XYZ file of C-alpha atoms in Angstrom:
522
model
C 17.023 -45.705 35.411
C 17.312 -41.923 35.381
C 18.147 -40.504 31.936
C 21.340 -38.804 33.134
C 22.487 -42.079 34.685
C 21.775 -43.866 31.406
C 23.973 -41.399 29.577
C 26.829 -41.931 32.024
C 26.777 -45.695 31.413
C 27.084 -45.340 27.615
C 30.315 -45.528 25.651
C 31.722 -42.039 25.027
C 31.149 -42.149 21.251
C 27.590 -43.320 21.751
C 27.023 -40.585 24.320
C 27.745 -37.903 21.753
C 25.721 -39.439 18.939
C 22.748 -40.294 21.163
C 22.331 -37.156 23.251
C 23.696 -34.296 21.189
C 20.325 -33.429 19.559
C 18.405 -33.705 22.849
C 17.922 -29.970 23.349
C 16.845 -29.304 19.772
C 14.360 -32.161 19.695
C 12.958 -31.107 23.062
C 12.323 -27.613 21.758
C 10.643 -29.141 18.721
C 8.340 -31.169 20.963
C 7.374 -28.052 22.908
C 6.412 -26.020 19.842
C 4.911 -28.911 17.883
C 1.548 -28.565 19.612
C 1.391 -24.875 18.657
C 2.231 -25.344 14.976
C -0.705 -25.889 12.667
C -0.041 -28.760 10.249
C -1.633 -28.792 6.833
C -5.017 -30.438 6.739
C -5.256 -33.730 4.917
C -7.432 -34.127 1.883
C -8.009 -36.697 -0.824
C -8.155 -33.968 -3.483
C -4.946 -33.209 -5.412
C -3.112 -30.134 -4.222
C -2.505 -27.222 -6.601
C 0.829 -25.590 -5.784
C 1.103 -21.900 -6.592
C 4.452 -20.088 -6.468
C 5.530 -16.473 -6.188
C 8.831 -14.621 -6.228
C 10.233 -12.596 -3.379
C 8.733 -9.235 -4.319
C 5.366 -7.806 -3.397
C 3.687 -7.818 -6.802
C 4.471 -11.492 -7.330
C 3.092 -12.365 -3.890
C -0.162 -10.485 -4.582
C -0.554 -12.195 -7.965
C 0.214 -15.543 -6.326
C -2.583 -14.876 -3.859
C -4.919 -14.122 -6.772
C -4.114 -17.480 -8.368
C -4.612 -19.132 -4.989
C -8.051 -17.557 -4.564
C -9.084 -18.471 -8.108
C -8.000 -22.096 -7.595
C -9.893 -22.296 -4.301
C -12.944 -20.848 -6.065
C -12.617 -23.723 -8.572
C -12.880 -26.206 -5.692
C -9.188 -27.130 -5.479
C -7.020 -27.566 -2.415
C -4.212 -25.039 -2.759
C -0.771 -24.332 -1.329
C 0.817 -20.956 -2.001
C 4.588 -21.217 -1.752
C 5.353 -17.529 -1.447
C 8.631 -15.590 -1.703
C 10.679 -18.378 -3.288
C 13.603 -16.278 -4.388
C 14.301 -15.464 -8.037
C 13.174 -16.606 -11.454
C 15.276 -19.763 -11.671
C 13.942 -21.088 -8.355
C 10.364 -20.962 -9.621
C 10.947 -22.009 -13.226
C 13.023 -25.066 -12.324
C 10.513 -26.008 -9.644
C 7.657 -25.897 -12.131
C 9.540 -27.850 -14.798
C 10.192 -30.721 -12.365
C 6.637 -30.626 -11.010
C 7.174 -28.993 -7.625
C 4.953 -26.074 -8.655
C 1.855 -26.011 -10.846
C 1.581 -22.320 -11.726
C 2.888 -18.826 -11.087
C 2.886 -15.406 -12.758
C 5.854 -14.679 -15.019
C 6.740 -11.823 -17.384
C 7.315 -12.138 -21.126
C 10.559 -10.155 -20.991
C 11.869 -12.512 -18.322
C 10.791 -15.542 -20.350
C 12.676 -14.361 -23.427
C 15.856 -13.108 -21.787
C 16.282 -15.145 -18.612
C 14.582 -18.483 -19.337
C 14.572 -19.013 -23.111
C 17.737 -16.970 -23.728
C 16.321 -15.525 -26.931
C 15.719 -11.780 -26.835
C 14.141 -11.832 -30.310
C 10.986 -13.569 -29.093
C 8.125 -11.085 -28.896
C 4.906 -12.791 -30.039
C 2.739 -14.798 -27.653
C 2.546 -17.644 -30.184
C 6.337 -17.861 -30.249
C 6.506 -18.016 -26.450
C 3.984 -20.855 -26.415
C 5.874 -22.774 -29.092
C 9.113 -22.504 -27.097
C 7.772 -23.590 -23.707
C 5.371 -26.292 -24.919
C 8.116 -28.969 -25.242
C 8.918 -28.334 -21.557
C 5.349 -29.265 -20.583
C 4.453 -25.654 -19.767
C 1.462 -23.606 -20.944
C 0.800 -19.867 -20.838
C -2.234 -17.573 -20.682
C -2.731 -14.276 -22.482
C -1.453 -11.111 -20.798
C -3.113 -10.197 -17.525
C -3.314 -6.652 -18.861
C -0.213 -4.796 -17.650
C 3.417 -4.376 -18.632
C 5.771 -4.252 -15.649
C 8.959 -3.399 -17.434
C 12.365 -2.691 -15.941
C 13.440 0.950 -15.679
C 16.118 3.067 -14.027
C 15.145 5.727 -11.526
C 16.648 8.621 -9.578
C 15.419 11.057 -6.970
C 13.762 13.776 -9.024
C 15.652 16.774 -7.526
C 18.995 15.007 -7.979
C 18.234 14.034 -11.587
C 17.000 17.489 -12.563
C 20.007 19.140 -10.929
C 22.325 17.015 -13.098
C 20.137 17.416 -16.173
C 19.452 13.669 -16.480
C 16.153 12.526 -17.938
C 17.330 9.706 -20.243
C 19.443 6.592 -19.722
C 21.857 7.695 -22.453
C 22.725 10.783 -20.384
C 24.285 8.597 -17.690
C 27.302 8.068 -19.917
C 29.154 11.175 -18.769
C 28.115 11.004 -15.096
C 31.078 9.089 -13.641
C 30.430 10.189 -10.041
C 27.026 8.570 -9.728
C 26.519 5.655 -7.329
C 24.481 2.727 -8.655
C 22.597 0.189 -6.548
C 20.830 -2.673 -8.334
C 19.143 -5.904 -7.341
C 21.411 -8.914 -7.787
C 19.109 -10.456 -10.391
C 19.072 -7.233 -12.452
C 22.870 -7.099 -12.415
C 23.272 -10.625 -13.759
C 20.373 -10.870 -16.215
C 21.047 -10.343 -19.944
C 18.075 -7.969 -20.044
C 19.495 -6.152 -17.030
C 22.587 -4.096 -16.315
C 25.116 -6.003 -18.440
C 22.933 -5.807 -21.529
C 22.050 -2.189 -20.805
C 25.700 -1.116 -20.599
C 26.374 -2.683 -24.009
C 23.292 -1.172 -25.610
C 24.128 2.324 -24.342
C 27.946 1.960 -24.416
C 28.108 2.969 -20.774
C 31.450 2.999 -18.936
C 32.283 0.538 -16.140
C 30.432 2.161 -13.258
C 30.871 0.858 -9.738
C 27.655 -0.986 -8.940
C 26.447 -2.232 -5.537
C 24.235 -5.315 -5.428
C 21.448 -5.294 -2.850
C 17.855 -6.316 -2.281
C 15.356 -4.442 -4.433
C 13.339 -3.279 -1.426
C 16.432 -1.941 0.342
C 17.530 0.012 -2.729
C 14.762 2.544 -2.144
C 16.061 3.184 1.371
C 19.550 3.725 -0.036
C 18.162 6.151 -2.600
C 16.267 8.064 0.094
C 19.357 8.326 2.315
C 21.585 9.537 -0.522
C 23.868 6.481 -0.408
C 22.743 5.559 -3.946
C 21.912 7.765 -6.934
C 20.446 5.319 -9.465
C 18.460 2.107 -8.895
C 16.526 -0.377 -11.008
C 12.744 -0.106 -10.887
C 9.704 -2.121 -11.800
C 7.333 0.232 -13.589
C 4.457 -0.682 -11.235
C 6.437 0.012 -8.047
C 4.399 2.293 -5.749
C 7.629 3.842 -4.431
C 8.038 5.708 -7.734
C 5.366 8.112 -6.516
C 5.926 7.942 -2.759
C 9.697 8.556 -3.082
C 9.218 11.236 -5.792
C 11.366 9.423 -8.355
C 12.104 10.277 -11.956
C 11.928 7.273 -14.285
C 14.690 7.708 -16.855
C 13.570 7.414 -20.455
C 14.740 4.252 -22.204
C 15.625 6.294 -25.305
C 17.166 3.329 -27.138
C 14.234 0.989 -26.342
C 16.476 -1.599 -24.700
C 14.005 -3.064 -22.221
C 11.503 -5.481 -23.790
C 7.836 -5.720 -22.852
C 7.275 -7.478 -19.542
C 3.643 -8.447 -19.950
C 2.427 -10.448 -16.956
C 1.193 -13.933 -17.889
C 0.275 -17.067 -15.957
C 2.514 -20.024 -16.726
C 1.296 -23.431 -15.629
C 2.048 -27.117 -16.087
C 0.388 -28.808 -19.043
C -1.020 -31.626 -16.916
C -3.062 -29.064 -14.976
C -5.439 -28.874 -17.963
C -6.440 -32.514 -17.450
C -5.867 -32.741 -13.694
C -7.745 -29.564 -12.735
C -9.396 -28.023 -15.830
C -11.653 -25.780 -13.726
C -8.574 -24.206 -12.146
C -7.170 -23.354 -15.590
C -10.544 -21.869 -16.551
C -10.431 -19.664 -13.474
C -6.868 -18.570 -14.241
C -7.919 -17.457 -17.724
C -10.614 -15.233 -16.255
C -7.796 -12.963 -15.042
C -6.601 -12.237 -18.599
C -6.734 -8.524 -19.403
C -8.252 -7.618 -16.027
C -5.307 -5.804 -14.375
C -4.111 -2.436 -15.677
C -0.697 -1.004 -14.825
C -2.329 1.655 -12.653
C -4.402 -0.977 -10.830
C -1.329 -3.123 -10.181
C 0.606 -0.147 -8.842
C -2.304 0.618 -6.503
C -2.403 -2.970 -5.249
C 1.356 -2.856 -4.622
C 0.948 0.395 -2.707
C -1.716 -1.121 -0.458
C 0.739 -3.825 0.542
C 4.073 -2.014 0.686
C 2.921 1.383 1.935
C -0.406 0.786 3.692
C 0.734 -2.612 5.074
C -2.478 -4.416 4.149
C -2.197 -8.242 3.994
C -1.801 -9.665 0.483
C -4.646 -12.234 0.775
C -7.126 -9.440 1.520
C -5.796 -7.263 -1.312
C -6.023 -10.114 -3.816
C -9.471 -11.345 -2.799
C -10.972 -7.846 -2.816
C -9.655 -7.174 -6.315
C -10.996 -10.479 -7.638
C -14.334 -9.946 -5.912
C -14.710 -6.517 -7.521
C -13.240 -7.178 -10.976
C -13.533 -10.882 -11.782
C -16.328 -12.603 -9.847
C -18.416 -11.362 -6.950
C -18.824 -14.993 -5.840
C -15.144 -15.169 -4.845
C -14.990 -15.063 -1.074
C -13.149 -12.247 0.629
C -10.194 -13.205 2.817
C -11.293 -13.548 6.415
C -9.583 -11.689 9.243
C -8.069 -14.424 11.413
C -7.923 -12.415 14.628
C -5.836 -9.376 13.852
C -2.138 -8.717 13.355
C -1.012 -9.937 16.787
C -2.868 -13.250 16.650
C -1.792 -13.824 13.048
C 1.851 -13.199 13.857
C 1.746 -15.279 17.047
C 0.318 -18.221 15.139
C 2.963 -17.805 12.453
C 5.676 -17.559 15.102
C 4.907 -21.064 16.395
C 4.838 -22.450 12.871
C 8.167 -20.768 12.051
C 9.697 -22.050 15.288
C 8.647 -25.617 14.588
C 9.977 -25.411 11.025
C 13.275 -23.832 12.102
C 13.924 -26.295 14.922
C 13.133 -29.197 12.611
C 15.608 -27.970 9.985
C 18.338 -27.525 12.592
C 17.706 -30.740 14.532
C 17.575 -33.040 11.506
C 20.516 -31.499 9.620
C 22.724 -31.222 12.709
C 22.038 -34.788 13.816
C 22.910 -36.025 10.322
C 26.090 -33.941 10.351
C 27.169 -35.316 13.745
C 26.606 -38.910 12.655
C 28.682 -38.314 9.511
C 31.350 -35.921 10.817
C 32.654 -37.811 13.856
C 33.463 -40.944 11.805
C 35.024 -38.730 9.108
C 37.171 -37.010 11.738
C 38.261 -40.399 13.082
C 39.169 -41.542 9.556
C 41.165 -38.353 9.002
C 43.048 -39.058 12.234
C 43.683 -42.744 11.534
C 44.672 -42.317 7.872
C 46.596 -39.045 7.368
C 46.640 -39.206 3.530
C 42.897 -39.694 3.371
C 42.544 -37.088 6.119
C 44.031 -34.381 3.910
C 41.359 -35.100 1.296
C 38.552 -35.258 3.851
C 39.463 -31.929 5.427
C 39.975 -30.387 1.994
C 36.594 -31.500 0.662
C 34.568 -30.350 3.689
C 36.502 -27.082 3.593
C 35.588 -26.507 -0.062
C 31.925 -27.329 0.628
C 31.912 -24.589 3.254
C 32.844 -22.012 0.585
C 29.977 -22.796 -1.840
C 27.427 -19.931 -1.819
C 24.168 -21.063 -0.269
C 22.022 -19.666 -3.099
C 24.014 -21.580 -5.706
C 23.844 -24.779 -3.684
C 20.064 -24.522 -3.354
C 19.607 -23.912 -7.096
C 21.716 -26.982 -7.876
C 19.645 -29.186 -5.587
C 16.153 -28.129 -6.683
C 16.077 -30.449 -9.763
C 17.052 -33.380 -7.521
C 15.285 -32.660 -4.231
C 12.591 -30.148 -5.166
C 11.430 -27.418 -2.794
C 10.800 -27.043 0.935
C 12.702 -28.879 3.670
C 14.741 -31.540 1.843
C 17.209 -29.307 -0.048
C 17.466 -26.969 2.947
C 18.324 -29.875 5.264
C 20.952 -31.194 2.838
C 22.498 -27.730 2.492
C 22.602 -27.247 6.276
C 24.053 -30.745 6.683
C 26.869 -29.925 4.257
C 27.606 -26.575 5.921
C 27.725 -28.259 9.352
C 30.420 -30.792 8.475
C 33.617 -28.755 8.700
C 33.573 -27.626 12.371
C 32.723 -31.116 13.656
C 35.173 -32.972 11.394
C 37.946 -30.549 12.286
C 37.079 -30.634 16.001
C 37.190 -34.440 16.033
C 40.430 -34.581 14.039
C 42.146 -31.867 16.110
C 41.074 -33.400 19.417
C 42.402 -36.848 18.519
C 45.577 -35.593 16.862
C 46.425 -33.415 19.872
C 46.586 -36.317 22.323
C 49.940 -36.971 23.953
C 52.002 -39.796 22.362
C 52.477 -41.177 25.878
C 48.787 -42.133 25.918
C 49.221 -44.324 22.851
C 52.386 -45.883 24.221
C 50.687 -46.715 27.522
C 47.718 -48.276 25.753
C 50.009 -50.373 23.560
C 51.984 -51.515 26.591
C 48.762 -52.659 28.241
C 47.778 -54.546 25.088
C 44.546 -52.613 24.530
C 43.171 -53.230 20.992
C 42.816 -50.285 18.604
C 39.008 -50.236 18.732
C 38.879 -50.325 22.512
C 41.638 -47.697 22.752
C 39.662 -45.345 20.503
C 36.382 -45.967 22.291
C 37.571 -45.977 25.902
C 40.564 -43.638 25.898
C 41.014 -41.453 22.831
C 37.432 -40.331 22.223
C 36.806 -39.474 25.895
C 40.009 -37.422 25.997
C 39.099 -35.670 22.727
C 35.465 -35.166 23.703
C 35.888 -31.519 24.676
C 37.287 -30.642 21.246
C 34.570 -32.699 19.525
C 31.831 -31.008 21.526
C 33.339 -27.576 20.786
C 33.098 -28.359 17.072
C 29.505 -29.525 17.458
C 28.615 -26.418 19.452
C 30.143 -24.161 16.772
C 28.354 -26.045 14.027
C 25.031 -25.872 15.878
C 25.185 -22.111 16.369
C 26.146 -21.565 12.701
C 23.377 -23.946 11.667
C 20.717 -21.983 13.540
C 21.663 -18.797 11.700
C 22.150 -20.397 8.293
C 18.781 -22.164 8.484
C 17.139 -18.852 7.584
C 18.085 -19.548 3.938
C 15.442 -22.280 3.942
C 12.772 -19.613 3.470
C 14.087 -18.993 -0.062
C 12.844 -22.414 -1.169
C 9.693 -22.680 0.916
C 11.154 -24.477 3.940
C 9.875 -21.780 6.292
C 11.566 -21.104 9.600
C 12.661 -17.765 10.986
C 13.900 -16.698 7.555
C 10.303 -16.273 6.370
C 9.415 -13.190 8.470
C 12.881 -11.781 7.746
C 12.321 -12.020 3.968
C 8.819 -10.597 4.272
C 10.037 -7.812 6.549
C 12.744 -6.809 4.073
C 10.233 -6.872 1.215
C 7.739 -4.701 3.103
C 10.352 -2.571 4.925
C 8.761 -3.744 8.180
C 11.303 -3.744 11.006
C 8.934 -5.553 13.368
C 8.678 -8.492 10.957
C 12.451 -8.634 10.535
C 12.877 -8.702 14.316
C 10.210 -11.402 14.543
C 12.650 -13.665 12.728
C 16.001 -12.287 13.849
C 15.390 -12.185 17.609
C 14.042 -15.765 17.926
C 16.928 -17.035 15.762
C 19.429 -15.343 18.063
C 17.579 -16.642 21.141
C 17.538 -20.174 19.723
C 21.288 -19.977 19.120
C 21.813 -18.993 22.777
C 19.534 -21.816 23.952
C 21.445 -24.321 21.819
C 24.757 -23.078 23.170
C 23.495 -23.301 26.757
C 22.093 -26.761 26.043
C 25.427 -28.065 24.893
C 27.024 -26.496 27.959
C 24.647 -28.612 30.053
C 25.399 -31.740 28.005
C 29.120 -31.194 28.591
C 28.634 -32.416 32.166
C 27.685 -35.836 30.806
C 29.787 -36.035 27.626
C 33.157 -34.739 28.834
C 35.098 -36.455 31.636
C 35.171 -34.376 34.817
C 38.901 -33.669 34.721
C 38.738 -32.289 31.166
C 35.899 -29.829 31.631
C 36.581 -26.114 31.339
C 34.965 -25.503 34.739
């Protein structure tokens, strides 16, 4: 029997639940053959992490290359968001190692700003099952910076001189604003007034500074933009910022599971100066060189000439095309799985809300509250339970998809004419049959509208999955923001918008089979 004919013979409720993910799954099947799955291996996988800024990605690539040189199979989960994403992931075993900073360990993770000695750091993190190397050789401390002409015009060279400059506009990264070793602690240490501060991505802050929209931003002392944007680093004249010596933190069991990897990690101790790190950052952010090549060349020249240089895999176009298919497969998978789960849960919830008004108030209230939870907070909460990659992203997307479908189902059923119920009762039709054969078909347009809304929102929201290693179109967007590369941003944004249009058109096609002819919009 033809597939369309099969759909027409199904019960209306089964039609929706069976066919609604057809378009998404079809797209997934098309791109599946282009995506490159990870190769299988009997060897244990070493999982390296990095934060969503260039220096961390380069250092993550160095750890990856060193682990490969030790004979391990390695996954680099790059650009995973902020400190808490990586630290929690390593504590629960989702990551094996990444590069952290001593100032961040003391202020953000251990919550003890008095810790300064390496031995004290080790004593604090050892009960968590975490180990730490010596310093890699550079101190990437926080700092505040201004455009040099603007700072000199106002006579500002020190942080303490900001106190009387009430007209300045401040733009800081969100993490810097909230950290105790960031803006809040700095204002207390310097007794600064309550300036109006804008939170934004660290990479975008430089663009705001260049355009004049912002006067003061937070810096990392190894940022290459300090030179390229002609910035003045304000003197920390009260020595507020601690040392941020770069160290490798890794799980204790790595010493027994992959001792050669740990040996390779320790070969990086003391090998990277602040000037060298700034140069490596400049090669990525300004010269647009790929991080694997930057990392492997540094290791080859400064650590071990036996470390293989990263191979060119066909140029920028081929590399990005290959990544596009992988991102598409990942994005479609996130959307298809989470949306299907949401449909299967939401339609019954909407029916319950319709049948039992008191319970319905609670159901609509709960799914409404879920919709207001910030996505970043939700992902952080789920990492200890679900780890990294697709699982927490799918659960988050599932939760964010509930409200439109539940409300669409409830509204469609509640809006039916009382005469329909009276006629069904007069004919002696049982409640279950009335719902299945009369009420759901008549409410199908409202239900499908809710599903369509949820699907389009889901496609856009799925970009948050990149923050926890789930991939998708959010990955090139994050990388593009970090590198100020518009083409990379568009490589994620345009396909996401196109996928949303395809999904919307797909549901328009399904409407011919799911909604009775007389109820269709056209």
